[in-house]
Amino acid sequence: MSRGSGAVFVDLDRTLLRSASGPVIQEALAAEGVVKEGQHVPGERYMYSFYNRFGESAPFMGLARAAARARPMNGADSPKRL
């Protein structure tokens, strides 16, 4: 990505997005070739449903951490296109 062509939006209080942003981010990462199309964490759909219903909570944070550990990482410092 060239300088000045990206942006980050953080919506911790759910004023911009009414639901979890994970599916949108996943789609964007797949479009950029950072993750494989259709590659998902087992139970991801349930995690997003839980978040959409209850919001940010200690149980949700635990589920998110567990999902991050279950996903193979190539190194957070250097994402590579597939």
mmCIF file of C-alpha atoms in Angstrom:
data_model
loop_
_atom_site.group_PDB
_atom_site.id
_atom_site.type_symbol
_atom_site.label_atom_id
_atom_site.label_comp_id
_atom_site.label_asym_id
_atom_site.label_seq_id
_atom_site.Cartn_x
_atom_site.Cartn_y
_atom_site.Cartn_z
ATOM 1 C CA MET A 1 0.000 0.000 0.000
ATOM 2 C CA SER A 2 1.392 3.374 -0.934
ATOM 3 C CA ARG A 3 1.689 6.123 1.621
ATOM 4 C CA GLY A 4 -1.542 8.003 2.224
ATOM 5 C CA SER A 5 -3.823 5.408 0.628
ATOM 6 C CA GLY A 6 -5.048 3.678 3.784
ATOM 7 C CA ALA A 7 -7.089 4.445 6.848
ATOM 8 C CA VAL A 8 -7.946 2.877 10.183
ATOM 9 C CA PHE A 9 -11.318 3.186 11.880
ATOM 10 C CA VAL A 10 -11.709 2.069 15.473
ATOM 11 C CA ASP A 11 -15.290 1.823 16.700
ATOM 12 C CA LEU A 12 -15.085 0.540 20.261
ATOM 13 C CA ASP A 13 -18.444 1.938 21.327
ATOM 14 C CA ARG A 14 -20.331 0.658 18.243
ATOM 15 C CA THR A 15 -21.365 4.076 16.974
ATOM 16 C CA LEU A 16 -20.222 3.476 13.376
ATOM 17 C CA LEU A 17 -20.828 -0.257 13.012
ATOM 18 C CA ARG A 18 -23.719 -2.051 14.660
ATOM 19 C CA SER A 19 -22.131 -5.461 14.341
ATOM 20 C CA ALA A 20 -18.731 -7.101 14.438
ATOM 21 C CA SER A 21 -16.263 -5.740 11.899
ATOM 22 C CA GLY A 22 -14.361 -9.032 11.628
ATOM 23 C CA PRO A 23 -16.213 -10.359 8.557
ATOM 24 C CA VAL A 24 -15.566 -7.093 6.684
ATOM 25 C CA ILE A 25 -11.884 -7.100 7.659
ATOM 26 C CA GLN A 26 -11.578 -10.775 6.671
ATOM 27 C CA GLU A 27 -13.042 -9.993 3.244
ATOM 28 C CA ALA A 28 -10.642 -7.066 2.747
ATOM 29 C CA LEU A 29 -7.634 -9.187 3.776
ATOM 30 C CA ALA A 30 -8.690 -11.889 1.319
ATOM 31 C CA ALA A 31 -9.101 -9.296 -1.453
ATOM 32 C CA GLU A 32 -5.537 -8.096 -0.784
ATOM 33 C CA GLY A 33 -4.186 -11.651 -0.731
ATOM 34 C CA VAL A 34 -3.103 -11.558 2.929
ATOM 35 C CA VAL A 35 -5.352 -14.527 3.832
ATOM 36 C CA LYS A 36 -6.847 -17.219 1.632
ATOM 37 C CA GLU A 37 -10.390 -16.694 0.382
ATOM 38 C CA GLY A 38 -12.795 -18.643 2.591
ATOM 39 C CA GLN A 39 -10.181 -19.285 5.316
ATOM 40 C CA HIS A 40 -11.929 -19.013 8.680
ATOM 41 C CA VAL A 41 -11.293 -19.881 12.307
ATOM 42 C CA PRO A 42 -13.439 -22.796 13.507
ATOM 43 C CA GLY A 43 -16.465 -21.362 15.307
ATOM 44 C CA GLU A 44 -15.908 -17.878 13.911
ATOM 45 C CA ARG A 45 -19.574 -17.469 12.993
ATOM 46 C CA TYR A 46 -20.566 -18.187 16.614
ATOM 47 C CA MET A 47 -18.026 -15.716 17.975
ATOM 48 C CA TYR A 48 -19.408 -12.931 15.792
ATOM 49 C CA SER A 49 -22.977 -13.844 16.753
ATOM 50 C CA PHE A 50 -21.992 -13.715 20.430
ATOM 51 C CA TYR A 51 -20.337 -10.336 19.958
ATOM 52 C CA ASN A 52 -23.291 -8.936 18.026
ATOM 53 C CA ARG A 53 -25.646 -9.989 20.802
ATOM 54 C CA PHE A 54 -23.634 -9.176 23.936
ATOM 55 C CA GLY A 55 -20.919 -6.755 22.795
ATOM 56 C CA GLU A 56 -17.389 -6.605 24.164
ATOM 57 C CA SER A 57 -17.097 -8.688 27.314
ATOM 58 C CA ALA A 58 -14.565 -10.782 29.206
ATOM 59 C CA PRO A 59 -15.904 -14.063 27.715
ATOM 60 C CA PHE A 60 -15.746 -12.613 24.207
ATOM 61 C CA MET A 61 -12.163 -11.419 24.707
ATOM 62 C CA GLY A 62 -11.254 -14.949 25.832
ATOM 63 C CA LEU A 63 -12.863 -16.426 22.718
ATOM 64 C CA ALA A 64 -11.047 -13.935 20.495
ATOM 65 C CA ARG A 65 -7.685 -14.776 22.105
ATOM 66 C CA ALA A 66 -8.330 -18.497 21.698
ATOM 67 C CA ALA A 67 -9.197 -17.998 18.033
ATOM 68 C CA ALA A 68 -6.026 -15.982 17.466
ATOM 69 C CA ARG A 69 -3.948 -18.786 18.971
ATOM 70 C CA ALA A 70 -5.682 -21.371 16.779
ATOM 71 C CA ARG A 71 -4.796 -19.507 13.588
ATOM 72 C CA PRO A 72 -1.349 -20.133 12.083
ATOM 73 C CA MET A 73 0.706 -16.943 11.898
ATOM 74 C CA ASN A 74 3.466 -16.050 9.439
ATOM 75 C CA GLY A 75 4.698 -13.208 11.601
ATOM 76 C CA ALA A 76 2.768 -10.120 12.566
ATOM 77 C CA ASP A 77 5.536 -7.797 11.405
ATOM 78 C CA SER A 78 5.444 -8.849 7.790
ATOM 79 C CA PRO A 79 2.104 -9.971 6.319
ATOM 80 C CA LYS A 80 2.650 -11.492 2.914
ATOM 81 C CA ARG A 81 0.325 -11.670 -0.032
ATOM 82 C CA LEU A 82 -0.610 -15.234 -1.000
#
